[in-house]
Coordinates of C-alpha atoms in Angstrom, one line a residue:
Chain A
M104 CA -0.1 0.5 -0.2
A105 CA 1.6 3.4 -0.9
E106 CA 2.3 5.4 2.0
R107 CA -0.3 8.4 2.6
R108 CA 1.3 11.3 1.8
F109 CA 1.2 14.2 4.9
E110 CA -1.6 16.1 5.1
I111 CA -1.8 19.3 7.4
G112 CA -5.1 19.2 7.9
R113 CA -5.4 15.5 9.1
I114 CA -3.6 16.8 12.2
P115 CA -6.2 16.7 15.0
G116 CA -7.3 19.8 16.1
F117 CA -6.3 21.7 12.9
A118 CA -9.7 23.0 12.3
T119 CA -10.4 24.3 15.6
V120 CA -7.2 26.1 15.5
A121 CA -8.2 27.7 11.8
V122 CA -11.4 28.5 13.5
A123 CA -10.0 30.7 16.4
T124 CA -7.4 31.7 13.7
F125 CA -9.6 33.7 11.8
V126 CA -11.8 34.5 14.9
M127 CA -9.4 36.5 16.5
L128 CA -8.5 38.5 13.2
Y129 CA -12.1 39.2 12.0
L130 CA -13.5 39.5 15.2
P131 CA -12.4 42.8 16.7
I132 CA -13.1 44.1 13.0
A133 CA -16.4 42.9 12.9
T134 CA -17.3 44.9 16.4
L135 CA -15.5 47.7 15.2
V136 CA -17.3 48.2 12.0
A137 CA -20.4 47.0 13.8
F138 CA -20.7 49.9 16.6
S139 CA -19.2 52.5 14.0
F140 CA -23.7 52.1 13.4
N141 CA -24.5 52.6 16.7
E142 CA -26.8 55.0 17.5
G143 CA -25.4 55.9 21.1
N144 CA -22.2 57.2 22.7
S145 CA -20.7 53.9 23.9
I146 CA -18.3 51.4 21.9
A147 CA -19.1 48.7 23.7
V148 CA -23.2 48.4 24.9
W149 CA -25.6 48.5 21.8
E150 CA -28.3 50.9 21.5
G151 CA -29.4 50.7 17.7
L152 CA -28.8 51.4 14.1
S153 CA -27.7 54.7 12.9
L154 CA -25.4 57.0 10.2
H155 CA -24.9 59.3 13.7
W156 CA -20.8 58.9 13.8
Y157 CA -20.7 59.7 10.5
R158 CA -22.3 62.4 10.1
E159 CA -20.6 63.7 13.5
A160 CA -17.3 62.7 12.0
W161 CA -18.3 64.5 8.7
D162 CA -19.1 67.8 10.4
N163 CA -16.0 67.7 12.6
Q164 CA -13.2 70.4 11.3
A165 CA -10.5 68.4 13.0
V166 CA -11.4 65.2 11.2
K167 CA -11.3 66.8 8.2
D168 CA -8.4 68.9 8.6
A169 CA -6.3 65.3 9.9
T170 CA -8.0 63.8 6.7
A171 CA -7.2 66.1 4.2
R172 CA -3.5 66.3 5.8
S173 CA -3.2 62.4 5.5
L174 CA -4.0 62.5 2.1
I175 CA -1.8 65.0 1.3
I176 CA 1.1 63.6 3.0
A177 CA 0.5 60.0 1.6
V178 CA 0.0 61.0 -1.9
C179 CA 2.9 63.0 -1.7
A180 CA 5.3 60.1 0.1
A181 CA 4.0 57.6 -2.8
V182 CA 4.7 59.8 -5.5
I183 CA 8.2 60.5 -3.9
S184 CA 8.8 57.1 -2.9
T185 CA 7.8 55.4 -5.9
T186 CA 9.9 57.6 -8.0
V187 CA 13.0 57.1 -5.8
A188 CA 12.1 53.0 -5.3
T189 CA 11.7 53.0 -9.5
M190 CA 14.8 54.8 -10.0
A191 CA 16.6 52.1 -7.2
A192 CA 15.1 48.9 -8.9
L193 CA 16.3 50.0 -12.4
G194 CA 19.8 50.6 -10.9
T195 CA 19.6 47.5 -8.7
T196 CA 18.4 45.0 -11.6
R197 CA 19.1 45.8 -15.1
R198 CA 22.4 45.7 -15.2
A199 CA 25.3 42.9 -14.2
K200 CA 26.2 42.1 -10.8
F201 CA 28.1 44.5 -9.0
R202 CA 30.3 44.6 -5.7
G203 CA 28.2 45.7 -2.8
E204 CA 24.6 44.8 -4.4
T205 CA 23.6 43.1 -0.9
F206 CA 24.8 45.6 0.8
I207 CA 22.8 48.3 -1.5
Y208 CA 19.6 46.1 -0.9
V209 CA 19.8 46.3 2.5
A210 CA 20.8 49.9 2.6
I211 CA 17.3 50.8 0.3
N212 CA 15.8 48.2 2.5
Q213 CA 16.8 50.2 5.7
P214 CA 13.0 50.7 7.2
L215 CA 11.9 47.3 7.5
M216 CA 15.3 46.4 9.6
V217 CA 15.6 49.6 12.2
P218 CA 12.9 49.6 14.3
E219 CA 10.4 52.7 13.5
I220 CA 11.0 53.8 17.1
V221 CA 14.6 54.7 16.9
T222 CA 13.9 56.1 13.3
A223 CA 11.1 58.3 15.3
V224 CA 13.2 59.7 18.0
A225 CA 16.4 60.4 15.7
L226 CA 13.7 61.9 13.2
M227 CA 12.4 64.1 15.7
I228 CA 15.9 65.2 17.0
F229 CA 17.1 66.0 13.8
F230 CA 14.5 67.5 12.2
G231 CA 14.1 69.4 15.6
M232 CA 17.9 71.0 14.8
I233 CA 16.4 71.7 11.3
K234 CA 13.8 73.2 12.5
V235 CA 15.6 75.5 14.9
A236 CA 18.2 76.6 12.5
T237 CA 15.3 77.3 9.4
G238 CA 12.2 78.2 11.4
Y239 CA 10.5 76.1 9.0
Q240 CA 7.5 74.5 10.8
G241 CA 5.4 73.3 7.6
L242 CA 4.3 69.8 6.5
G243 CA 8.0 69.3 4.6
Y244 CA 9.0 67.1 7.6
L245 CA 6.2 64.6 7.6
I246 CA 6.4 63.9 3.5
L247 CA 9.9 63.9 3.6
A248 CA 10.2 61.0 6.9
H249 CA 7.3 59.8 5.0
S250 CA 8.7 59.1 2.0
A251 CA 11.5 57.7 3.2
F252 CA 10.0 54.8 5.2
C253 CA 8.0 54.5 2.3
I254 CA 10.7 53.8 -0.3
P255 CA 11.0 49.9 0.7
F256 CA 7.1 49.5 0.1
A257 CA 7.5 50.5 -3.0
Y258 CA 11.1 49.2 -4.1
L259 CA 9.9 45.4 -3.7
P260 CA 7.7 45.0 -5.6
I261 CA 8.7 46.8 -8.8
R262 CA 12.0 45.2 -8.6
A263 CA 10.0 41.8 -8.4
R264 CA 8.9 43.1 -11.8
L265 CA 12.2 43.7 -13.0
E266 CA 13.7 40.8 -12.1
G267 CA 10.7 38.9 -14.5
M268 CA 11.4 40.9 -16.9
D269 CA 13.9 39.5 -19.7
L270 CA 16.8 41.6 -19.9
S271 CA 16.6 40.5 -24.3
L272 CA 13.4 43.0 -24.2
E273 CA 15.4 46.1 -23.8
A274 CA 18.3 45.3 -25.9
A275 CA 15.3 44.1 -28.8
A276 CA 13.9 47.5 -28.7
S277 CA 17.9 48.8 -28.9
D278 CA 18.4 47.1 -31.9
L279 CA 15.1 47.8 -33.5
Y280 CA 16.5 51.3 -33.4
A281 CA 15.0 52.8 -30.3
T282 CA 16.9 55.2 -28.6
P283 CA 18.0 54.7 -24.9
W284 CA 14.9 56.9 -24.1
K285 CA 13.0 55.9 -26.4
T286 CA 13.2 52.3 -25.0
F287 CA 12.8 53.2 -21.1
R288 CA 9.7 54.8 -22.8
H289 CA 7.8 52.4 -25.3
V290 CA 9.1 49.2 -23.5
T291 CA 10.8 49.7 -19.6
L292 CA 8.1 51.9 -18.7
P293 CA 4.8 50.4 -20.2
L294 CA 6.3 47.0 -18.9
L295 CA 6.5 48.0 -15.4
G296 CA 3.9 49.9 -14.8
P297 CA 1.9 47.1 -12.9
G298 CA 4.9 47.6 -10.6
I299 CA 4.8 51.0 -10.2
L300 CA 1.1 51.1 -9.5
A301 CA 1.3 48.7 -7.0
G302 CA 4.4 50.1 -5.6
A303 CA 2.5 53.5 -5.2
M304 CA -0.3 51.8 -3.3
L305 CA 1.1 50.0 -1.1
A306 CA 3.3 53.4 -0.4
F307 CA 0.2 55.2 0.0
V308 CA -1.7 53.0 2.2
I309 CA 1.7 52.2 4.8
S310 CA 1.6 56.6 4.6
L311 CA -1.8 56.0 5.3
D312 CA -1.8 54.2 8.3
D313 CA 1.3 55.4 10.2
V314 CA 1.4 56.6 13.8
I315 CA 4.6 56.4 15.6
I316 CA 7.1 58.6 12.7
T317 CA 4.4 61.0 12.6
E318 CA 3.8 61.2 16.2
F319 CA 6.9 62.0 16.7
V320 CA 8.1 64.2 13.8
K321 CA 4.9 66.3 13.1
S322 CA 4.4 69.9 14.3
G323 CA 1.5 71.1 17.1
G324 CA -1.8 71.4 14.9
Q325 CA -0.2 68.9 12.3
D326 CA -2.3 65.7 13.2
T327 CA -3.0 63.0 10.8
L328 CA -6.0 60.7 10.8
P329 CA -4.5 58.4 12.9
T330 CA -2.6 61.0 15.3
Y331 CA -6.1 62.6 15.6
M332 CA -7.9 58.9 16.8
L333 CA -4.9 58.3 19.3
G334 CA -5.6 61.7 20.5
Q335 CA -8.8 60.6 20.9
L336 CA -7.8 57.9 23.4
R337 CA -7.2 60.9 26.2
R338 CA -10.6 61.9 26.0
T339 CA -14.0 59.7 26.4
M340 CA -13.6 57.4 23.2
T341 CA -16.9 57.3 21.2
P342 CA -18.2 55.6 18.1
E343 CA -16.8 58.7 16.2
V344 CA -12.9 56.9 16.2
N345 CA -15.6 53.6 15.1
A346 CA -16.4 55.7 12.2
I347 CA -13.0 57.2 11.1
S348 CA -11.8 53.7 11.2
T349 CA -14.4 52.1 8.8
A350 CA -13.9 54.8 6.6
L351 CA -10.0 54.0 6.7
L352 CA -10.3 50.2 6.5
A353 CA -13.2 50.5 3.1
L354 CA -10.4 52.8 1.1
T355 CA -7.6 50.2 2.3
V356 CA -9.6 47.6 1.4
M357 CA -10.5 48.6 -2.0
L358 CA -7.1 50.1 -2.7
L359 CA -5.6 46.7 -1.6
T360 CA -8.3 45.2 -4.1
A361 CA -6.8 47.3 -7.3
F362 CA -3.5 46.1 -6.4
F363 CA -4.6 42.5 -6.5
L364 CA -5.9 42.9 -9.7
L365 CA -3.1 45.2 -11.3
T366 CA -0.2 42.9 -9.9
R367 CA -2.2 39.0 -10.5
K368 CA -1.0 37.6 -13.7
R369 CA -3.2 38.6 -16.8
D370 CA -4.8 35.2 -18.7
Chain B
M283 CA 26.3 36.5 -56.4
T284 CA 28.5 39.4 -55.4
E285 CA 31.6 39.2 -53.5
A286 CA 31.3 42.2 -52.2
V287 CA 31.8 41.9 -48.1
T288 CA 29.3 43.4 -46.1
I289 CA 29.8 42.4 -42.8
E290 CA 33.9 42.2 -41.5
A291 CA 35.6 41.4 -38.6
R292 CA 39.1 42.0 -37.9
N293 CA 41.3 40.9 -35.1
A294 CA 38.0 40.6 -32.9
V295 CA 39.3 39.9 -29.4
K296 CA 36.7 40.1 -26.4
A297 CA 38.2 39.2 -22.6
F298 CA 35.9 38.9 -19.9
G299 CA 37.0 38.9 -16.3
Q300 CA 40.0 40.2 -14.4
G301 CA 43.2 39.6 -13.6
D302 CA 43.9 36.5 -13.4
H303 CA 40.3 35.1 -14.3
V304 CA 40.3 36.3 -17.9
V305 CA 38.5 35.0 -20.4
R306 CA 38.7 35.6 -23.7
A307 CA 35.7 34.3 -25.2
L308 CA 36.9 36.1 -28.5
D309 CA 40.6 35.2 -29.2
D310 CA 41.8 37.0 -32.4
V311 CA 39.1 36.6 -34.7
S312 CA 39.4 37.8 -38.7
I313 CA 36.2 37.0 -41.1
Q314 CA 34.6 38.7 -43.9
I315 CA 30.8 37.9 -44.7
R316 CA 29.6 38.3 -48.3
K317 CA 26.7 40.2 -49.5
G318 CA 23.3 38.6 -49.6
E319 CA 25.1 35.1 -48.1
F320 CA 23.9 33.0 -45.5
F321 CA 26.6 32.6 -43.3
T322 CA 26.3 29.9 -40.1
L323 CA 28.8 30.0 -37.5
L324 CA 29.1 26.6 -35.9
G325 CA 30.0 25.7 -32.7
P326 CA 29.6 24.3 -29.4
S327 CA 28.4 25.9 -26.7
G328 CA 30.8 28.3 -25.2
C329 CA 32.7 28.7 -28.2
G330 CA 32.4 32.6 -28.9
K331 CA 29.9 32.4 -31.5
T332 CA 27.1 34.0 -29.3
T333 CA 30.2 36.4 -28.6
L334 CA 31.0 37.4 -32.2
L335 CA 27.4 38.0 -33.3
R336 CA 26.6 40.3 -29.9
L337 CA 30.1 42.3 -31.2
I338 CA 28.0 42.6 -35.1
A339 CA 24.8 43.6 -32.9
G340 CA 26.8 46.1 -31.1
F341 CA 25.1 44.5 -27.6
E342 CA 29.2 44.3 -27.1
M343 CA 32.3 46.2 -27.8
P344 CA 35.2 44.7 -28.3
T345 CA 38.1 44.4 -26.4
S346 CA 40.4 45.1 -29.3
G347 CA 39.7 45.0 -33.1
T348 CA 37.6 46.4 -35.8
I349 CA 34.1 45.3 -36.9
L350 CA 33.1 46.9 -40.3
L351 CA 30.0 47.2 -42.2
D352 CA 30.3 47.5 -45.9
G353 CA 33.8 49.1 -45.1
A354 CA 32.9 51.6 -42.5
D355 CA 34.2 51.2 -38.8
I356 CA 30.9 50.8 -36.6
T357 CA 33.0 49.2 -33.5
E358 CA 31.7 51.8 -31.2
L359 CA 28.0 52.5 -32.6
P360 CA 25.4 51.3 -30.3
P361 CA 22.8 48.5 -31.7
N362 CA 20.1 51.5 -32.6
K363 CA 22.8 53.2 -34.9
R364 CA 23.1 50.0 -37.2
P365 CA 21.2 48.8 -39.9
V366 CA 21.9 45.2 -38.5
N367 CA 19.0 43.9 -37.2
T368 CA 18.4 40.4 -34.8
V369 CA 16.5 37.6 -34.0
F370 CA 16.9 36.0 -29.8
Q371 CA 16.7 33.1 -28.7
S372 CA 14.1 33.7 -26.7
Y373 CA 12.6 35.9 -29.3
A374 CA 12.3 38.6 -27.1
L375 CA 9.1 40.1 -28.4
F376 CA 7.0 42.8 -26.3
P377 CA 4.5 41.6 -24.9
H378 CA 2.4 44.6 -24.0
L379 CA 2.4 45.0 -27.7
T380 CA 0.1 43.5 -30.5
V381 CA 1.6 41.2 -33.2
A382 CA 1.6 44.6 -36.1
E383 CA 2.9 46.3 -33.1
N384 CA 5.7 44.3 -32.5
V385 CA 6.4 44.1 -36.6
G386 CA 6.3 48.0 -36.7
F387 CA 8.3 48.3 -33.6
G388 CA 11.5 49.3 -35.5
L389 CA 10.1 51.1 -38.5
T390 CA 8.2 53.5 -36.0
M391 CA 11.8 54.1 -34.2
Q392 CA 12.9 55.3 -37.3
G393 CA 10.5 57.8 -37.3
R394 CA 8.8 56.5 -40.5
P395 CA 5.2 57.5 -41.8
R396 CA 2.1 56.1 -40.4
A397 CA 1.1 54.9 -43.8
E398 CA 4.1 53.2 -44.8
V399 CA 4.3 51.4 -41.5
T400 CA 1.5 50.1 -41.9
A401 CA 1.9 49.2 -45.4
R402 CA 5.7 47.6 -44.0
V403 CA 4.0 45.4 -41.5
A404 CA 0.9 43.8 -43.5
E405 CA 3.9 42.6 -45.9
M406 CA 5.9 41.6 -43.4
L407 CA 2.8 39.6 -41.9
A408 CA 2.3 38.2 -45.3
L409 CA 5.8 36.8 -45.9
V410 CA 5.8 35.3 -42.5
K411 CA 1.7 34.2 -43.2
L412 CA 0.4 35.6 -39.8
E413 CA -1.7 38.1 -41.7
A414 CA -5.3 37.1 -39.5
M415 CA -3.0 37.4 -36.1
A416 CA -2.4 40.9 -36.7
G417 CA -4.2 41.6 -33.5
R418 CA -3.7 39.6 -31.4
K419 CA -1.2 39.7 -28.1
V420 CA 2.3 37.7 -28.7
S421 CA 1.0 35.5 -25.5
Q422 CA -1.7 34.0 -27.8
L423 CA 0.5 32.9 -30.1
S424 CA 2.6 29.3 -30.3
G425 CA 6.2 29.1 -30.1
G426 CA 6.5 28.5 -33.9
Q427 CA 4.0 31.9 -34.9
Q428 CA 6.0 33.6 -32.2
Q429 CA 9.7 32.5 -34.1
R430 CA 7.6 34.0 -37.5
V431 CA 6.7 37.3 -35.2
A432 CA 10.3 37.5 -34.6
L433 CA 12.0 37.1 -37.9
A434 CA 9.1 39.5 -39.4
R435 CA 10.0 42.1 -36.8
A436 CA 13.6 42.0 -37.3
L437 CA 13.6 41.9 -41.3
A438 CA 11.1 44.9 -41.7
P439 CA 13.4 48.0 -41.2
Q440 CA 15.5 46.1 -44.2
P441 CA 18.3 45.7 -42.7
K442 CA 21.6 45.1 -44.1
V443 CA 22.2 42.2 -42.2
L444 CA 20.0 40.2 -40.4
L445 CA 21.5 38.3 -37.4
L446 CA 19.9 35.1 -35.8
D447 CA 20.8 33.8 -32.7
E448 CA 20.0 29.6 -32.1
P449 CA 16.8 31.0 -32.8
L450 CA 15.3 27.2 -33.6
S451 CA 16.4 25.8 -30.9
A452 CA 13.2 26.1 -28.5
L453 CA 11.6 24.0 -31.0
D454 CA 10.4 20.8 -31.7
L455 CA 12.2 18.6 -34.7
K456 CA 9.4 18.8 -36.7
L457 CA 8.7 22.5 -36.5
R458 CA 12.5 22.7 -36.7
K459 CA 12.6 21.5 -39.6
E460 CA 9.7 23.4 -41.2
M461 CA 11.2 26.7 -40.3
Q462 CA 14.9 25.4 -41.4
V463 CA 13.1 25.9 -44.9
E464 CA 11.4 28.5 -44.1
L465 CA 14.4 31.0 -42.9
K466 CA 16.1 30.0 -46.5
R467 CA 13.0 31.0 -48.3
L468 CA 12.9 34.1 -46.7
Q469 CA 16.7 34.7 -47.0
T470 CA 16.2 33.8 -50.7
E471 CA 13.5 36.2 -51.3
T472 CA 14.5 39.1 -49.4
G473 CA 18.4 38.7 -50.5
I474 CA 19.3 39.9 -46.9
T475 CA 22.2 39.0 -45.4
F476 CA 21.7 36.5 -42.6
I477 CA 24.1 35.1 -40.3
F478 CA 23.0 32.4 -38.4
V479 CA 24.6 31.1 -34.7
T480 CA 23.5 27.1 -34.4
H481 CA 25.2 24.4 -32.1
D482 CA 23.6 22.2 -34.8
Q483 CA 26.1 20.9 -37.8
E484 CA 23.2 19.1 -39.3
E485 CA 21.1 22.4 -39.5
A486 CA 24.5 24.2 -40.5
L487 CA 25.1 22.1 -43.5
T488 CA 22.0 22.0 -45.3
M489 CA 20.9 25.9 -44.8
S490 CA 24.2 27.9 -45.1
D491 CA 25.9 29.0 -48.1
R492 CA 29.0 29.1 -45.9
I493 CA 30.0 28.0 -42.6
G494 CA 32.4 29.2 -39.9
V495 CA 33.2 26.6 -37.6
M496 CA 34.8 28.2 -33.9
S497 CA 35.9 26.4 -31.1
A498 CA 37.3 28.2 -27.8
G499 CA 37.0 31.7 -29.1
K500 CA 39.1 30.7 -32.3
L501 CA 37.8 30.4 -36.1
Q502 CA 38.6 26.9 -36.9
Q503 CA 37.8 26.9 -40.9
V504 CA 35.8 28.6 -43.2
G505 CA 34.1 27.3 -46.1
S506 CA 31.0 25.7 -47.9
P507 CA 29.0 23.0 -46.0
K508 CA 30.9 20.8 -48.6
D509 CA 34.0 22.0 -47.8
I510 CA 34.0 21.8 -44.0
Y511 CA 32.6 18.2 -44.7
T512 CA 34.7 16.5 -46.7
R513 CA 38.3 18.9 -46.5
P514 CA 38.1 19.7 -42.6
V515 CA 41.2 21.4 -41.9
N516 CA 41.9 19.8 -38.2
R517 CA 40.7 17.1 -35.8
F518 CA 38.1 19.4 -34.3
V519 CA 36.5 20.5 -37.6
A520 CA 36.1 16.6 -38.5
S521 CA 34.8 15.4 -35.7
F522 CA 32.4 18.3 -34.6
I523 CA 30.6 18.2 -38.1
G524 CA 29.4 14.8 -38.9
E525 CA 31.1 11.2 -38.0
T526 CA 34.2 10.0 -38.8
N527 CA 37.1 7.6 -38.3
F528 CA 40.6 8.8 -36.7
L529 CA 43.4 6.3 -38.1
P530 CA 47.1 7.0 -36.5
A531 CA 49.4 7.2 -39.3
T532 CA 53.3 8.0 -40.2
V533 CA 53.8 9.7 -43.8
V534 CA 55.7 7.6 -46.5
P535 CA 56.7 8.0 -49.7
G536 CA 53.1 8.0 -51.8
G537 CA 51.0 8.0 -49.1
V538 CA 51.1 7.2 -45.1
R539 CA 51.2 3.6 -43.2
L540 CA 49.1 2.8 -40.8
A541 CA 49.8 0.8 -37.4
T542 CA 49.3 -2.3 -39.1
G543 CA 51.2 -1.6 -41.9
D544 CA 49.1 -1.2 -44.8
V545 CA 50.1 2.0 -46.7
V546 CA 47.3 4.1 -48.1
E547 CA 47.7 6.2 -51.0
V548 CA 46.8 10.0 -49.8
A549 CA 48.4 13.5 -50.7
A550 CA 50.1 14.7 -47.2
Q551 CA 52.0 17.6 -46.7
A552 CA 53.2 16.9 -43.5
R553 CA 56.0 14.4 -42.0
G554 CA 56.2 11.9 -39.3
D555 CA 53.1 11.0 -37.3
V556 CA 50.3 12.0 -38.3
T557 CA 46.3 11.3 -38.5
L558 CA 44.5 9.9 -41.4
T559 CA 40.8 10.7 -41.5
V560 CA 37.6 9.0 -43.7
R561 CA 34.0 8.9 -43.0
P562 CA 32.2 6.0 -42.5
E563 CA 30.8 6.5 -46.0
Q564 CA 33.7 6.2 -47.5
V565 CA 34.5 3.3 -46.2
R566 CA 34.0 0.5 -48.6
I567 CA 33.9 -3.6 -47.3
V568 CA 35.5 -6.5 -49.6
G569 CA 35.8 -9.9 -49.6
A570 CA 38.7 -10.5 -46.7
G571 CA 42.2 -10.8 -48.6
E572 CA 41.6 -8.8 -51.7
A573 CA 44.6 -7.5 -52.8
G574 CA 45.2 -4.0 -51.6
A575 CA 42.6 -4.1 -48.9
I576 CA 42.9 -3.7 -45.0
A577 CA 41.9 -6.9 -43.2
A578 CA 39.7 -6.2 -40.4
T579 CA 37.4 -8.0 -38.5
V580 CA 33.2 -7.2 -38.1
K581 CA 32.7 -6.7 -33.9
F582 CA 29.4 -5.4 -34.2
L583 CA 26.1 -4.3 -36.4
V584 CA 24.0 -1.4 -36.1
Y585 CA 20.6 -0.9 -37.6
F586 CA 19.7 2.5 -39.2
G587 CA 17.2 1.8 -41.5
T588 CA 18.5 2.7 -45.2
D589 CA 21.9 2.7 -43.9
T590 CA 23.8 -0.1 -41.0
H591 CA 27.1 1.0 -38.8
C592 CA 29.5 -1.8 -38.9
H593 CA 31.9 -1.7 -36.3
L594 CA 34.9 -3.0 -37.3
A595 CA 38.4 -3.9 -35.5
L596 CA 41.8 -3.6 -37.3
A597 CA 44.8 -6.2 -36.9
D598 CA 46.2 -3.7 -34.0
G599 CA 42.8 -2.9 -32.5
T600 CA 41.9 0.4 -34.4
E601 CA 38.5 0.4 -34.5
V602 CA 36.8 1.8 -38.2
V603 CA 33.0 2.5 -38.7
A604 CA 32.3 1.4 -42.0
R605 CA 28.3 3.0 -43.5
V606 CA 27.1 0.7 -46.1
Q607 CA 23.3 0.3 -47.5
S608 CA 21.3 -2.0 -45.0
P609 CA 20.8 -5.6 -47.2
A610 CA 17.4 -5.8 -48.6
S611 CA 14.8 -8.6 -47.4
G612 CA 16.3 -11.9 -47.8
E613 CA 19.5 -11.1 -49.3
A614 CA 22.7 -11.9 -47.2
G615 CA 24.3 -9.5 -45.6
I616 CA 27.5 -9.0 -43.3
E617 CA 27.9 -10.9 -40.1
A618 CA 29.5 -10.1 -37.0
G619 CA 33.1 -12.1 -36.5
S620 CA 33.2 -12.0 -40.2
A621 CA 37.0 -11.5 -41.4
V622 CA 36.6 -8.9 -44.6
G623 CA 38.5 -6.2 -45.9
L624 CA 38.1 -2.8 -46.2
R625 CA 39.0 0.1 -49.0
F626 CA 38.7 4.0 -48.7
A627 CA 37.3 5.1 -51.9
S628 CA 39.3 7.3 -53.7
G629 CA 40.5 10.6 -52.7
A630 CA 37.7 10.4 -49.3
A631 CA 41.0 9.7 -46.9
Q632 CA 42.6 12.7 -45.5
V633 CA 45.8 13.7 -43.7
L634 CA 45.4 15.8 -40.3
E635 CA 48.3 16.9 -38.8
D636 CA 46.8 17.6 -35.3

């Protein structure tokens, strides 16, 4: 008789662990979403269905300002980090292997390795010195900080896409009378497009979600949506926080769905 | 055919690596390729044939030496400034473009008017019999169809030279045979100089006007398929192209003496110890003891259908293979273990110095 293959699904208790895992992952979020529609003031006692807190959040000037700030920072950070990441990915893949390649790779991905709190404190001190020297207090610091830590998230999908691309495609383009710029414009860039979009969306989502670095770098009155919500902890929590979280969740899910649709293999 | 030279390499050297690890992929190669000919660079993998092709295309710069096109030095020109197009081993078709857009790519990049591009693309697709596929994405095509698109794309800008880097290696045997005929037809119809790289000696013999045999970064011999096959200049060429016998021999007046003492009449410029080479189909089996024949014993027979390979041993143990026509059914053939005599067809045996 043939030996039975190892199947993890046959281990006793597998189903229990699986169900428990999914409950842990999704029940809290489901609760959060449910209570965003609560009529009353409590985030734990159900008092009936309503869109009250969505209206409340929508009318709250502080929420509006924080949302605008979050979106400005996330869009800028996504554009800047994706541009830099695209150049980095081209520089590290479309050429022969070189000495120190691994080092460059690690250096580009620094934000994935260094604990975020360390970067946050370092940026606070560093930007503090610049603030004193220049007097500039604007959103630039946050945009710069977000752009930097978003780079690896934009870099990785772009690099993955490039590594799957035959180098002879660019050779073929140049062989067919395309100048280096036209080769980039007509061959490399269109083929890289889905990777760049995926990278930009990941960077956008990561920036939108950031608390630690933002909390340390921001000046007074520069709350983003996540730091605004963090601030709410110091007062009584109302389902307004649930409503904002649910809106953020919806945005993120939409972007990640688009990301999935764009990056999956066609046909 | 004119004798005008289209592509010429002068003392081309391409070295890779640094310090103690320098590898000369191309070691002082000089070659002239004539206008309108089907020229094949033949050799085992790593012999430098693809490197030479890449130097002609402009993907690599030679370490030293010159590449000329119609007498003009193009060594320093980038690929996009050379009227030379390539069919890549991987085809390298642009996956984001349609078949028609792929074929028109070179013309579009040259800035030709749209009407001209459209007309030329239609003409090219007709040439490779893919008119119906113009609007398809290349990923929807079979391997053989992709191969045709790659050919049409490279031919569309009417290059002076078409370079083909083992373009048939990814196809199955039947398709490969079809494409060999197709390539020969395209070359005749367009009159463009083809430089074809392959490691397949049969492909080289059937398709080429001339063949350049390469090994270890050096050009071993250049000549017509018949020259290369019947008059190989050294042991490498003799053994790489077709099957052959090698017999140790010593030069004597009027010919060479084999280790068995038999003397074979052959022209020999060399002196001393040499190698005698003779193709299996040029070895005749005659009756044992016939005057002037070399005594041999049949060891075993390998049946190939129309032909049978007789593996024989001479008196000193040297092995010789003779290819003979298989006997018809009922007819008595040669049997293993029997004593026979060998003759070499006149002018077929050749002396190699190596």
